[in-house]
Coordinates of C-alpha atoms in Angstrom, one line a residue:
X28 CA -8.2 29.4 -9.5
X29 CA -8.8 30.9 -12.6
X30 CA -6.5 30.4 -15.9
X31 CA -5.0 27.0 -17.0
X32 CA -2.9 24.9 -14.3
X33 CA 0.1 22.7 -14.9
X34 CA 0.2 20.4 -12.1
X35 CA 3.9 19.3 -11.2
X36 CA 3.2 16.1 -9.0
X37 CA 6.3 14.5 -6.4
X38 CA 6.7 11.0 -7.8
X39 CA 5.8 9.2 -4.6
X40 CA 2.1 11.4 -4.3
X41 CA 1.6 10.8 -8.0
X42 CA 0.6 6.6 -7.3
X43 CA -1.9 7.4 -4.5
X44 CA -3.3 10.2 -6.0
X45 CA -4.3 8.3 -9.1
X46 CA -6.4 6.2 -6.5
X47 CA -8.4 9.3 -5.4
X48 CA -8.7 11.0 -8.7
X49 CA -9.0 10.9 -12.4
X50 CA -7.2 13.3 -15.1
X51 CA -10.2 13.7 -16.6
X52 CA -11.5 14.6 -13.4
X53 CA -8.4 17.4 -12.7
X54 CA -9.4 18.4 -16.4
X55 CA -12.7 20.0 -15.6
X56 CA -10.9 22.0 -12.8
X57 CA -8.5 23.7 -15.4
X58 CA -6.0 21.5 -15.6
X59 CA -4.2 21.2 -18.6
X60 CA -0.7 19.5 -18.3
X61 CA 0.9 17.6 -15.4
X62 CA 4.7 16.7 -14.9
X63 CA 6.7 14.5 -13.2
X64 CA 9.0 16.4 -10.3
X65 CA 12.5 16.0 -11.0
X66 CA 15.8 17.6 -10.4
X67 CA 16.1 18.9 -14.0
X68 CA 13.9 22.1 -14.0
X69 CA 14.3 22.6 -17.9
X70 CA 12.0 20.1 -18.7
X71 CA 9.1 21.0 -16.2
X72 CA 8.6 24.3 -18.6
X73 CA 5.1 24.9 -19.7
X74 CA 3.3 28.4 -21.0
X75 CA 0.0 27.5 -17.9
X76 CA -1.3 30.6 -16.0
X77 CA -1.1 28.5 -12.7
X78 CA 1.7 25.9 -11.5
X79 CA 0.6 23.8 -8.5
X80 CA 3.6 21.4 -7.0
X81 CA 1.5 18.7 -5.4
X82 CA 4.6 17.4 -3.1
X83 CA 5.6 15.2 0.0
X84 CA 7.5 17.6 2.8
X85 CA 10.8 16.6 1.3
X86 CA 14.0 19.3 2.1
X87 CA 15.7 17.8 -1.4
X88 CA 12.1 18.8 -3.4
X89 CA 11.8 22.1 -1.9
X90 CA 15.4 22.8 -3.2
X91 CA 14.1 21.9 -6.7
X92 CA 11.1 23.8 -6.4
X93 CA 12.7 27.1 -5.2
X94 CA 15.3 26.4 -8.7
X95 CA 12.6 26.0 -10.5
X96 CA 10.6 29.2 -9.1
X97 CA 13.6 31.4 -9.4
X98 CA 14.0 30.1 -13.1
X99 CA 10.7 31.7 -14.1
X100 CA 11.4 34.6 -12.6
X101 CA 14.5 35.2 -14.5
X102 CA 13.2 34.4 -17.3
X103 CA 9.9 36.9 -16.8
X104 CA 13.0 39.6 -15.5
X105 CA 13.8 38.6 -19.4
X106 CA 10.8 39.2 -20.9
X107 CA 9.6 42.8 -19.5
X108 CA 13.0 43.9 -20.4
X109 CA 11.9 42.8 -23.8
X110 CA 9.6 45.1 -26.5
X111 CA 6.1 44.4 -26.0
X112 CA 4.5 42.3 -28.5
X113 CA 1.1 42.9 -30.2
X114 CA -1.8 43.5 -28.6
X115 CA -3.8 40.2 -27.9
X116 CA -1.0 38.1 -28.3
X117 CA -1.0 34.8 -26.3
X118 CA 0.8 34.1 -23.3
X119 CA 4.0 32.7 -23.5
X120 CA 6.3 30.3 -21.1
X121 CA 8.0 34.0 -20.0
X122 CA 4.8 35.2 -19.2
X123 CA 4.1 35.5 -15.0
X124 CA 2.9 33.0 -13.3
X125 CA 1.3 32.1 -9.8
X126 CA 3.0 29.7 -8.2
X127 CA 1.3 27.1 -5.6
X128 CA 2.8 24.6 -3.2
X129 CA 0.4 21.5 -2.0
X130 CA 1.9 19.8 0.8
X131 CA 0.4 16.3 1.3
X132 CA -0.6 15.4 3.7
X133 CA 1.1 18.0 5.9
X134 CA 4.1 20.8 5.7
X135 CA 7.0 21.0 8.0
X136 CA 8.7 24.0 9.2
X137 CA 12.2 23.0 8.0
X138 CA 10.4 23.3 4.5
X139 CA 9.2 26.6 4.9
X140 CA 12.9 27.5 6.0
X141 CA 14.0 26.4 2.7
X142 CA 12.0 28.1 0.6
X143 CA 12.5 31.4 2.8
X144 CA 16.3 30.8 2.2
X145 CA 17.6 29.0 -1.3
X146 CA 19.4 31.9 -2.6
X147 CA 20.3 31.9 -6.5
X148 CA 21.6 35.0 -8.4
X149 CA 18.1 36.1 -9.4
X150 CA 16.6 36.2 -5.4
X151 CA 17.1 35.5 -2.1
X152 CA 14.5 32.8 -1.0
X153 CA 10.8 32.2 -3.0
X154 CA 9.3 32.1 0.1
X155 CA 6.8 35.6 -1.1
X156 CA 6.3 33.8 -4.7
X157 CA 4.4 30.7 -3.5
X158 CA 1.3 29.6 -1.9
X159 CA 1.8 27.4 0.6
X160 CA -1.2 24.6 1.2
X161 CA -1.6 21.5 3.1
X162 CA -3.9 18.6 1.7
X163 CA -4.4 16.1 4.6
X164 CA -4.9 12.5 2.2
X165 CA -3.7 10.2 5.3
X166 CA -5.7 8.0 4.0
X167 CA -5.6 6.5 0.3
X168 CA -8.3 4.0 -0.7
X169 CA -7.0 1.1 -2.0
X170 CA -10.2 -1.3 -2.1
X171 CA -13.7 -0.7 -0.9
X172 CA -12.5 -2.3 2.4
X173 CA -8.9 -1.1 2.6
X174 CA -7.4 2.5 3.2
X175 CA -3.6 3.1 3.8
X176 CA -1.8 5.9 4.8
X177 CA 1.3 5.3 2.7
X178 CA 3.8 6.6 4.6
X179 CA 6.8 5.7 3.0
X180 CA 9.6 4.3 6.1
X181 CA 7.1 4.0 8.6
X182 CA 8.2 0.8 10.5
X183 CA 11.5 2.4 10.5
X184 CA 10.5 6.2 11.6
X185 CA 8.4 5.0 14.2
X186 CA 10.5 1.3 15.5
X187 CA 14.4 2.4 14.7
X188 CA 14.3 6.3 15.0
X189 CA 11.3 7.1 17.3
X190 CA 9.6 9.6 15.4
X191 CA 6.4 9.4 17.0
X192 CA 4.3 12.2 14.6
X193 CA 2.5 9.1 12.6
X194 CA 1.0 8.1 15.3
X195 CA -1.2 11.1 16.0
X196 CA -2.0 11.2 12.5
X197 CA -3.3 8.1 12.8
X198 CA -5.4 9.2 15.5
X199 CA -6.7 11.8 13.3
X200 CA -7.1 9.8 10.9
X201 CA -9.5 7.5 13.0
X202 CA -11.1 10.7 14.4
X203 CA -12.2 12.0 10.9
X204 CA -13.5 8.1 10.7
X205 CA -15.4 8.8 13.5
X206 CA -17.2 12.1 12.7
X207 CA -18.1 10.2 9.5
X208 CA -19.7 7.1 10.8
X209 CA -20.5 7.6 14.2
X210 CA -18.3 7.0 18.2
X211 CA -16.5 3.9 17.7
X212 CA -17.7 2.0 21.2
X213 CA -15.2 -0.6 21.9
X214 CA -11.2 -0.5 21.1
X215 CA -9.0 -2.9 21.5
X216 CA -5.4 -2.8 20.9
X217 CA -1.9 -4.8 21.4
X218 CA 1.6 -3.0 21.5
X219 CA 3.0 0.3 23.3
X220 CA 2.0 2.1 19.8
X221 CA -1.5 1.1 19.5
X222 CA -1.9 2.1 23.4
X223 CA -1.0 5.6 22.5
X224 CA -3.0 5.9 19.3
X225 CA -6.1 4.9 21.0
X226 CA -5.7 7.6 24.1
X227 CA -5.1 10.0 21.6
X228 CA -8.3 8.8 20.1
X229 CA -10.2 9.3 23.4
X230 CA -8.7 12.7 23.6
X231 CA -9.8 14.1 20.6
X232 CA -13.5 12.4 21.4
X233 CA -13.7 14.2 24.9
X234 CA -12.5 17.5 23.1
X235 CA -14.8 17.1 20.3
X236 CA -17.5 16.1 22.9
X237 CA -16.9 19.5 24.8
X238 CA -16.9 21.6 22.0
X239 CA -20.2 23.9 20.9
X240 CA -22.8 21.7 18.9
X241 CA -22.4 24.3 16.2
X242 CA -18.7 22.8 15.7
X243 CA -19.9 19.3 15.1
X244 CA -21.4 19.1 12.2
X245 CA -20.6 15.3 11.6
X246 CA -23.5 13.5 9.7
X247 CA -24.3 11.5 13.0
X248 CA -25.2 15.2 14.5
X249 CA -26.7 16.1 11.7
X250 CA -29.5 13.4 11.5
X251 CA -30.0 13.6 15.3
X252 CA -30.3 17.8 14.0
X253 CA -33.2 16.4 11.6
X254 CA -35.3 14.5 13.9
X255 CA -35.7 17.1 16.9
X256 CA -36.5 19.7 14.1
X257 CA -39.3 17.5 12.6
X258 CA -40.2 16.2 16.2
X259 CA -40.5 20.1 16.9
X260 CA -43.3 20.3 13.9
X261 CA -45.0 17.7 14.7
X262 CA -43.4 15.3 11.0
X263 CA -42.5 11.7 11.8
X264 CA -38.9 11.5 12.9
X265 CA -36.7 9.4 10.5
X266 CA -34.7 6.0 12.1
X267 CA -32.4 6.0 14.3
X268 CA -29.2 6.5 12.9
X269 CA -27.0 3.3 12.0
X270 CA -24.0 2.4 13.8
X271 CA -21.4 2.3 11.3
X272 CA -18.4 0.4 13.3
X273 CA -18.8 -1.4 16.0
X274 CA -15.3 -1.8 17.4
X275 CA -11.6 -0.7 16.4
X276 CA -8.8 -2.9 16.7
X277 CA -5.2 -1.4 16.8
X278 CA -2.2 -3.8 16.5
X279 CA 1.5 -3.0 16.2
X280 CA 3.4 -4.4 13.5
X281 CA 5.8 -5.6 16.0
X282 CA 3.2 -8.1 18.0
X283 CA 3.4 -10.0 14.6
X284 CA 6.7 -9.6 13.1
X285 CA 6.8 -13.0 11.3
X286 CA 4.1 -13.2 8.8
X287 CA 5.9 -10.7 6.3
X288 CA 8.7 -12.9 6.8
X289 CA 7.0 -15.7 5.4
X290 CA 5.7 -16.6 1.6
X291 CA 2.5 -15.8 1.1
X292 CA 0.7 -19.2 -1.3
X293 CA -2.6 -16.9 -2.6
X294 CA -3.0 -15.7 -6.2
X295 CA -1.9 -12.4 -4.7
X296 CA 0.4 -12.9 -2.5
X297 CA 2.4 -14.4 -5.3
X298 CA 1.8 -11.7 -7.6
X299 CA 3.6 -9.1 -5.1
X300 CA 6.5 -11.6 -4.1
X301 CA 7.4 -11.7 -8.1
X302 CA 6.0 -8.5 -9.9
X303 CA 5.9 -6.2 -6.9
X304 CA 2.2 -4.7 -6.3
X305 CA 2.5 -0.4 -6.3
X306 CA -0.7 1.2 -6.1
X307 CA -2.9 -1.4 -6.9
X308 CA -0.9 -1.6 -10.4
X309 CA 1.4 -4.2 -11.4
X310 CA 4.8 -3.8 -14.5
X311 CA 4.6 -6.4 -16.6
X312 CA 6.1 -7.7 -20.1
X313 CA 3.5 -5.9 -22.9
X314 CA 3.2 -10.0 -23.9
X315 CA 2.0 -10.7 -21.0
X316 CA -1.1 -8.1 -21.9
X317 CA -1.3 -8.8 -25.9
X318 CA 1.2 -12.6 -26.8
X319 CA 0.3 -11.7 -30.3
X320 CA 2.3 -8.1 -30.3
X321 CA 5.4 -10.6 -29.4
X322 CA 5.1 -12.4 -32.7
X323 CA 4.8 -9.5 -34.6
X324 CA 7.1 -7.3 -33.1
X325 CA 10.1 -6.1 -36.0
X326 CA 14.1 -7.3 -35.1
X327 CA 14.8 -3.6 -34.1
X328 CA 12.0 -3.8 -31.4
X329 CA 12.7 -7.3 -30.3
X330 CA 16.4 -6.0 -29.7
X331 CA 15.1 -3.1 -27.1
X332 CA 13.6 -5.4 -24.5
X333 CA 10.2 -5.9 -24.1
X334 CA 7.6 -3.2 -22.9
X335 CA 6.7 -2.3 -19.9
X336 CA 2.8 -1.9 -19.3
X337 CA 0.4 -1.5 -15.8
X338 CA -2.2 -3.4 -15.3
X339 CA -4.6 -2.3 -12.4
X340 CA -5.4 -5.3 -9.6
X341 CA -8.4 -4.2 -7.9
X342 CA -12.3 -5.3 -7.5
X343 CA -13.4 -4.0 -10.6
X344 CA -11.9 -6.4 -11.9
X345 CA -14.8 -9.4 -10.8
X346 CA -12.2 -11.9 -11.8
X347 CA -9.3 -11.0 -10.2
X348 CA -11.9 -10.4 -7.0
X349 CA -12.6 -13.8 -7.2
X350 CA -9.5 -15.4 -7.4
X351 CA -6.9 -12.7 -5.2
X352 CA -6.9 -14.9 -2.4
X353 CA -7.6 -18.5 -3.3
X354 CA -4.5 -20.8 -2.9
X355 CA -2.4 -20.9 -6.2
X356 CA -2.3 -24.3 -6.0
X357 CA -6.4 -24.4 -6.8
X358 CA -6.4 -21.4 -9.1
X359 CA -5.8 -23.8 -12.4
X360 CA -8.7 -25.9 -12.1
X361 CA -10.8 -22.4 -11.2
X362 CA -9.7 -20.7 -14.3
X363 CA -9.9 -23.5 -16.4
X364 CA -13.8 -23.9 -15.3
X365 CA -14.0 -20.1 -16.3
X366 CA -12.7 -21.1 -19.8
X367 CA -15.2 -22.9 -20.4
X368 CA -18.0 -20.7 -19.1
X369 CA -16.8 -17.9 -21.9
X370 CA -16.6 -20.6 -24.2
X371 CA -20.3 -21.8 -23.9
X372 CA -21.5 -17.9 -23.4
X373 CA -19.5 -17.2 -26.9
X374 CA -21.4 -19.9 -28.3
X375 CA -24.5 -18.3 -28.1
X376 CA -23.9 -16.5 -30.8
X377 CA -24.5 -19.9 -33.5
X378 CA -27.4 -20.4 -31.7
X379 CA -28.9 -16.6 -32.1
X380 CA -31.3 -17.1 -35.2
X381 CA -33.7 -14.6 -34.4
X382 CA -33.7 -10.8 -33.7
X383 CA -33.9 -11.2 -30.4
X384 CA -31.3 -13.7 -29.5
X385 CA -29.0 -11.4 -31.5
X386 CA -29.9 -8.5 -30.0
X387 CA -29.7 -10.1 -26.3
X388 CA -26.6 -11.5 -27.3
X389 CA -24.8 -8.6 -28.7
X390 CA -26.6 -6.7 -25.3
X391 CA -24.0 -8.7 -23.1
X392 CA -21.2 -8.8 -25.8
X393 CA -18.9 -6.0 -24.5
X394 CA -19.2 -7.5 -20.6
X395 CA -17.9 -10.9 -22.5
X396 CA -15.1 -9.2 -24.1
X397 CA -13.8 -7.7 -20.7
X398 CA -14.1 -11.5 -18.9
X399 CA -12.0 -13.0 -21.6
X400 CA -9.5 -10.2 -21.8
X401 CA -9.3 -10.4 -17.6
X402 CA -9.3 -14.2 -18.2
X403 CA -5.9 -14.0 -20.6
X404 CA -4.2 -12.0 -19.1
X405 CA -4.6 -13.0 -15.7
X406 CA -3.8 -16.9 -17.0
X407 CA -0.3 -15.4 -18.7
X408 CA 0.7 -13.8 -15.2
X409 CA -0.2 -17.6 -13.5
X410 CA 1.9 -19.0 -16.0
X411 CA 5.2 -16.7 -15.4
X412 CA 4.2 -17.1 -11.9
X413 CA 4.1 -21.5 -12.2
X414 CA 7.3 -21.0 -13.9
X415 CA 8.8 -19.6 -10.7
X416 CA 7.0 -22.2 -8.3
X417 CA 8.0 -24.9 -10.3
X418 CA 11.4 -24.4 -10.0
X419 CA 13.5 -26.2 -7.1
X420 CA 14.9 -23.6 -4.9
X421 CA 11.2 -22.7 -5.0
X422 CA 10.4 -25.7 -2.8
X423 CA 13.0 -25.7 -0.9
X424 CA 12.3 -22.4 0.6
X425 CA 9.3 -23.4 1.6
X426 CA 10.5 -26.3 3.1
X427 CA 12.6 -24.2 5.1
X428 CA 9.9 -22.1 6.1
X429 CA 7.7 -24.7 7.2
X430 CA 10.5 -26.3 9.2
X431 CA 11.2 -23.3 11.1
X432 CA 7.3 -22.3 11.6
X433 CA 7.3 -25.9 12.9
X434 CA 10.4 -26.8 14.4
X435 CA 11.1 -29.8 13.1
X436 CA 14.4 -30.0 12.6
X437 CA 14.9 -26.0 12.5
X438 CA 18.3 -26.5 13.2
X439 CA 19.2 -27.2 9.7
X440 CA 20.3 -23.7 8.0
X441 CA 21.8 -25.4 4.8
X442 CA 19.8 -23.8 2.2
X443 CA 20.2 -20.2 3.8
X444 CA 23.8 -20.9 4.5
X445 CA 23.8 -21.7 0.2
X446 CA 21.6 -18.9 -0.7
X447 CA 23.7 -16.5 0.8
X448 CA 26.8 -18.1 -1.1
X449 CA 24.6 -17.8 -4.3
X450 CA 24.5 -14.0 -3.9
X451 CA 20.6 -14.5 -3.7
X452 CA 18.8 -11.2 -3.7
X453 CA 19.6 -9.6 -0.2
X454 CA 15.7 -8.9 0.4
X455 CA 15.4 -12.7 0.6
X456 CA 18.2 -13.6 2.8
X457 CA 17.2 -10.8 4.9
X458 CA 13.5 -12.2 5.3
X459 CA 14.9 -15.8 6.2
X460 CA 17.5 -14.2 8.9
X461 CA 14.5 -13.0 10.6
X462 CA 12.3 -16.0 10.3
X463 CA 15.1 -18.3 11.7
X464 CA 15.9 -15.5 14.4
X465 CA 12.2 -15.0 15.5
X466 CA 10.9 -19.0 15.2
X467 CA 14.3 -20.1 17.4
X468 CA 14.4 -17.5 19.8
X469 CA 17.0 -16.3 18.8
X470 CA 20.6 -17.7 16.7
X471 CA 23.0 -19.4 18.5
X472 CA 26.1 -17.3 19.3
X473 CA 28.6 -19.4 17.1
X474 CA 26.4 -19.7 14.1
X475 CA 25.3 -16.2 14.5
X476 CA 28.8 -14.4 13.8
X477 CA 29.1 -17.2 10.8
X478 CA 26.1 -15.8 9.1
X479 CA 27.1 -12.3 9.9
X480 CA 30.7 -12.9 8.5
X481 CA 29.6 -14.4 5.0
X482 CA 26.9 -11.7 4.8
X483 CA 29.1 -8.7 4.4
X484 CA 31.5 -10.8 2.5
X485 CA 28.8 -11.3 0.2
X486 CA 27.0 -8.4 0.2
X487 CA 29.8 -5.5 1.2
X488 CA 30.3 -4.4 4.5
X489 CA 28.0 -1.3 3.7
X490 CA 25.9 -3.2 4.7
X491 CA 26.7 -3.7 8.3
X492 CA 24.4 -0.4 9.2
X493 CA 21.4 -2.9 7.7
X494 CA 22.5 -5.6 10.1
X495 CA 22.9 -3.6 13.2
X496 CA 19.7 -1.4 12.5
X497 CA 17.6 -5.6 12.4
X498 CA 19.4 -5.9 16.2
X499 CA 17.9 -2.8 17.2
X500 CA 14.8 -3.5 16.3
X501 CA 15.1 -7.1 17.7
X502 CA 13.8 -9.0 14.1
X503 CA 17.9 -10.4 14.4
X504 CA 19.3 -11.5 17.8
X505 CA 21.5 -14.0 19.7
X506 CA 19.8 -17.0 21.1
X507 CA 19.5 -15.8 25.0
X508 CA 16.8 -18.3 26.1
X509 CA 13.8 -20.2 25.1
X510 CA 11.8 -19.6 22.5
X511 CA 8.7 -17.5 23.2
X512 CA 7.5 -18.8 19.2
X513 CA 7.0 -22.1 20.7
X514 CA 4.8 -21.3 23.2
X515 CA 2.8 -18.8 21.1
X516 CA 2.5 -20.9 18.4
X517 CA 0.4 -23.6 20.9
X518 CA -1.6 -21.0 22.4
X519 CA -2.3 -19.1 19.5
X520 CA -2.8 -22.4 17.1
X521 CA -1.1 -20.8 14.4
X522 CA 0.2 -23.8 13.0
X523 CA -2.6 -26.2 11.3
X524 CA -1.7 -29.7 9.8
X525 CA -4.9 -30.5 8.1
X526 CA -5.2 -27.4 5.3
X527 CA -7.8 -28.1 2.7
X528 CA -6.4 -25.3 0.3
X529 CA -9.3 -25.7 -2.3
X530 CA -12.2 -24.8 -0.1
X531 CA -10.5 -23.7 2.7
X532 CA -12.1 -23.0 6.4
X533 CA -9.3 -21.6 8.4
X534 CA -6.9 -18.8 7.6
X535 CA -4.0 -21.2 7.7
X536 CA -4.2 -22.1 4.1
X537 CA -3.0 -18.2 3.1
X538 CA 0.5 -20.0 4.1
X539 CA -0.1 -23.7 3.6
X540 CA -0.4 -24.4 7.0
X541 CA 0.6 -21.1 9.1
X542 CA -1.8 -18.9 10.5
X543 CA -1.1 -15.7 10.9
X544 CA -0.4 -14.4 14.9
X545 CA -2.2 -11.0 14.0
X546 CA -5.2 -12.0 12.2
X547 CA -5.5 -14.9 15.5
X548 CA -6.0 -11.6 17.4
X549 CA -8.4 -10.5 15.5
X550 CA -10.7 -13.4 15.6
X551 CA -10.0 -13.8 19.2
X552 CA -11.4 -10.3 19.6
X553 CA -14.6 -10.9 17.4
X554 CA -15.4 -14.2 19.1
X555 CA -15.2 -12.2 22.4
X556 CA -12.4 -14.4 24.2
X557 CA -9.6 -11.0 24.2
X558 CA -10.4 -11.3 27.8
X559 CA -9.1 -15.2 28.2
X560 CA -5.9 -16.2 30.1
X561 CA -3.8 -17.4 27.8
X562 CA -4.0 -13.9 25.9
X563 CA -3.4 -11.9 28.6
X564 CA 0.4 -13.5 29.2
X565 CA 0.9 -12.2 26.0
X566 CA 3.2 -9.0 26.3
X567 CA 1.8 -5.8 25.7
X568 CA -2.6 -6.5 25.7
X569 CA -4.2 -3.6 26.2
X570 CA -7.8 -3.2 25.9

């Protein structure tokens, strides 16, 4: 694409793609500006050659993307009924333009019908003025180790409303995985969901496997490629190719419904329940980043608020790395000891007397710099976040929590009975509904239609849709037997009593004492005992 592109990005693609690539990146490829998408078209105007929508298959979008389409071509209608200007004059926003559509990671038809029929007084339909592209990025990289597709509504598309088309992209997903590092030889899988992802994933293998070799130009085909041609002429043959993953485990959300009930106690964990992680990016105060601005700051400024900055949470950041998921109730000690580290490596510098020393120490200067910026500002988010532990309601939802994981004495609903009377964020009394619901088998009938009745008194009764869709998906119910927690819980030793949180040895100090269900799974399938008894009375194994 020659000429200079303005890219006009859908605000929910814009946070992934920044995982994937740079600006500076986009730059070299002729990109000059990029915008926001938004409903008001008059400020998404620019004088580029090229405008590229990068956009999820949204009907409300392609409505402002055909406006926006037809605006330009009114106002080029505009400019050849003009008088031409000079000869070499530059191009102007009335110039024409070639317009591009980037679906991500796939198109639907209803779009397409859209665009074919938006009608405004300058056409019928932009359908002819755009190219329409797809740019499958079902999977974002969040960390060396984690990829996400970032489907937005997924639980409830695929739970509530039964829209199965995630889970074959999924598949694909795991099928691109496999052309990259080599057949995946054992899956293993709980849930009706995971079942179907992994026979579509044996589908696409046969189909791949009975496909021409000239088709299958994976890099575990091309290596084997290399060695029979240097076999052939008589050359060493290289080693064996690697085998990249050993064995895929799929899990619905629903075999494990509880843990995002529950609070997580790592540095992390934390972090998200009170800033609200987005793309590996956190909002926070500007004094959280730079206390000094605060001081300085001038009355007018003070007056507007603070500012917002982002501040990236990811492994390149060696201390956040280290301290993500240690307990918060050891991280003190662990950044006080890092304190102290910068603080003897800073006084190195009284101690340089000759060139060398200087130059070695000014050599590592800049790497010191970073650790103690890292080190600030990650002690300033502690601190707003010690603030929130430290106050009483604090504990007493966890002691809630714990009861009900427990149950000891899960019968008393006191506090949620007063948080909802409180007006508590509804996000939080939703999460404890489900927790009680799920640990007790259920609410008893009587209490039940009290919590549903000062619910919607609290919160409106628009919000009786919210209520009904939790019974459909069984994460509210009416107590209509046993509890299958209790059971589980034994079986699955998910709850442990004796935690060391400082150097921890079981997965149980993530929660203070509750182990996950799903990551019990998965170390039941590493240790090899997905097989034993007791797992297989648990509804839904598949392997």
């Amino acid at each position: 694409m020659k000429g200079r592109i303005a890219l006009i990005i859908d605000p929910k693609v814009s946070g992934p793609l920044s995982l994937v690539v740079e600006f500076s990146t986009l730059q070299t490829y002729g990109v000059e500006k990029i915008f926001l998408l938004q409903q008001s078209v008059s400020s998404l105007q620019t004088d580029c050659d090229h405008i590229v929508y990068l956009t999820k298959p949204s009907m409300a979008w392609m409505k402002t993307i055909a406006e926006h389409v037809q605006m330009y071509q009114k106002l080029e209608a505009v400019t050849a009924a003009a008088p031409p200007g000079p000869p070499g004059s530059a191009a102007t926003p009335n110039a024409p333009k070639h317009f591009s559509i980037v679906f991500i990671p796939h198109r639907y038809v209803v779009c397409d019908r859209i665009l074919e029929e938006e009608v405004s007084s300058v056409a019928r339909g932009v359908w002819g003025l755009v190219d329409i592209h797809e740019f499958p990025l079902h999977l974002v990289p969040f960390e060396n180790d984690v990829l996400s597709m970032e489907v937005e509504h997924s639980f409830r598309d695929l739970f509530l409303d039964g829209d199965t088309s995630l889970l074959y992209y999924a598949a694909k997903s795991l099928m691109k995985f496999q052309q990259m590092f080599g057949h995946i030889p054992n899956i293993k899988g709980r849930g009706k969901h995971a079942q179907t992802v992994a026979d579509m994933l044996l589908r696409f293998t046969q189909e791949v496997l009975l496909t021409p070799p000239w088709h299958l130009m994976t890099r575990v085909d091309e290596a084997a490629s290399r060695k029979r041609r240097e076999l052939r002429q008589g050359g060493t043959p290289e080693e064996p190719q690697p085998q990249y993953i050993s064995a895929l485990i799929l899990l619905d959300r629903t075999v494990d419904p509880l843990t995002p009930m529950c609070t997580p106690l790592t540095y992390e964990g934390l972090v998200d329940e009170v800033f609200g992680i987005k793309n590996s990016k956190i909002d926070v105060d500007e004094v959280i980043v730079n206390p000094a601005k605060d001081k300085d700051k001038p009355p007018e400024r003070a007056a507007a608020g603070p500012k917002s900055v982002k501040i990236p949470l990811n492994s390149s950041d060696r201390l956040f790395a280290e301290i993500r998921d240690i307990n918060f109730s050891a991280l003190g000690p662990l950044l006080h000891t890092k304190a102290k580290a910068i603080d003897k490596n800073y006084s190195e510098r009284d101690k340089a007397k000759s060139l060398q020393e200087i130059k070695k120490f000014v050599a590592k200067l800049g790497v010191l710099q970073q650790e103690h910026r890292s080190l600030q500002i990650h002690t300033n988010i502690a601190e707003r976040i010690l603030q929130i532990t430290k106050e009483n309601d604090f504990r007493k939802r966890l002691e809630f929590e714990h009861r009900l994981l427990s149950g000891v004495d899960s019968g008393d609903t006191r506090y949620l009975e007063d948080c909802i009377s409180r007006a508590e964020p509804i996000g939080k009394i939703l999460r404890l509904l489900c927790l009680l619901s799920y640990t007790t088998g259920g609410i008893k009938p009587k209490q039940y239609d009290s919590f549903r009745r000062e619910f919607l008194q609290t919160y409106g009764y628009n919000h009786i849709g919210t209520l009904s869709n939790l019974e459909q998906l069984g994460l509210i119910k009416k107590y209509d037997g046993s509890p299958p927690f209790a059971s589980i819980k034994k079986t699955m030793r998910l709850i442990v009593t004796d935690v060391d949180e400082k150097d921890p040895k079981d997965i149980a100090y993530v929660y203070s004492g509750y182990a996950p269900l799903s990551v019990r799974l998965i170390e039941a399938a590493v240790k090899g005992e997905w097989q034993l008894k007791e797992l297989r009375k648990l509804k839904g194994m598949h392997s």
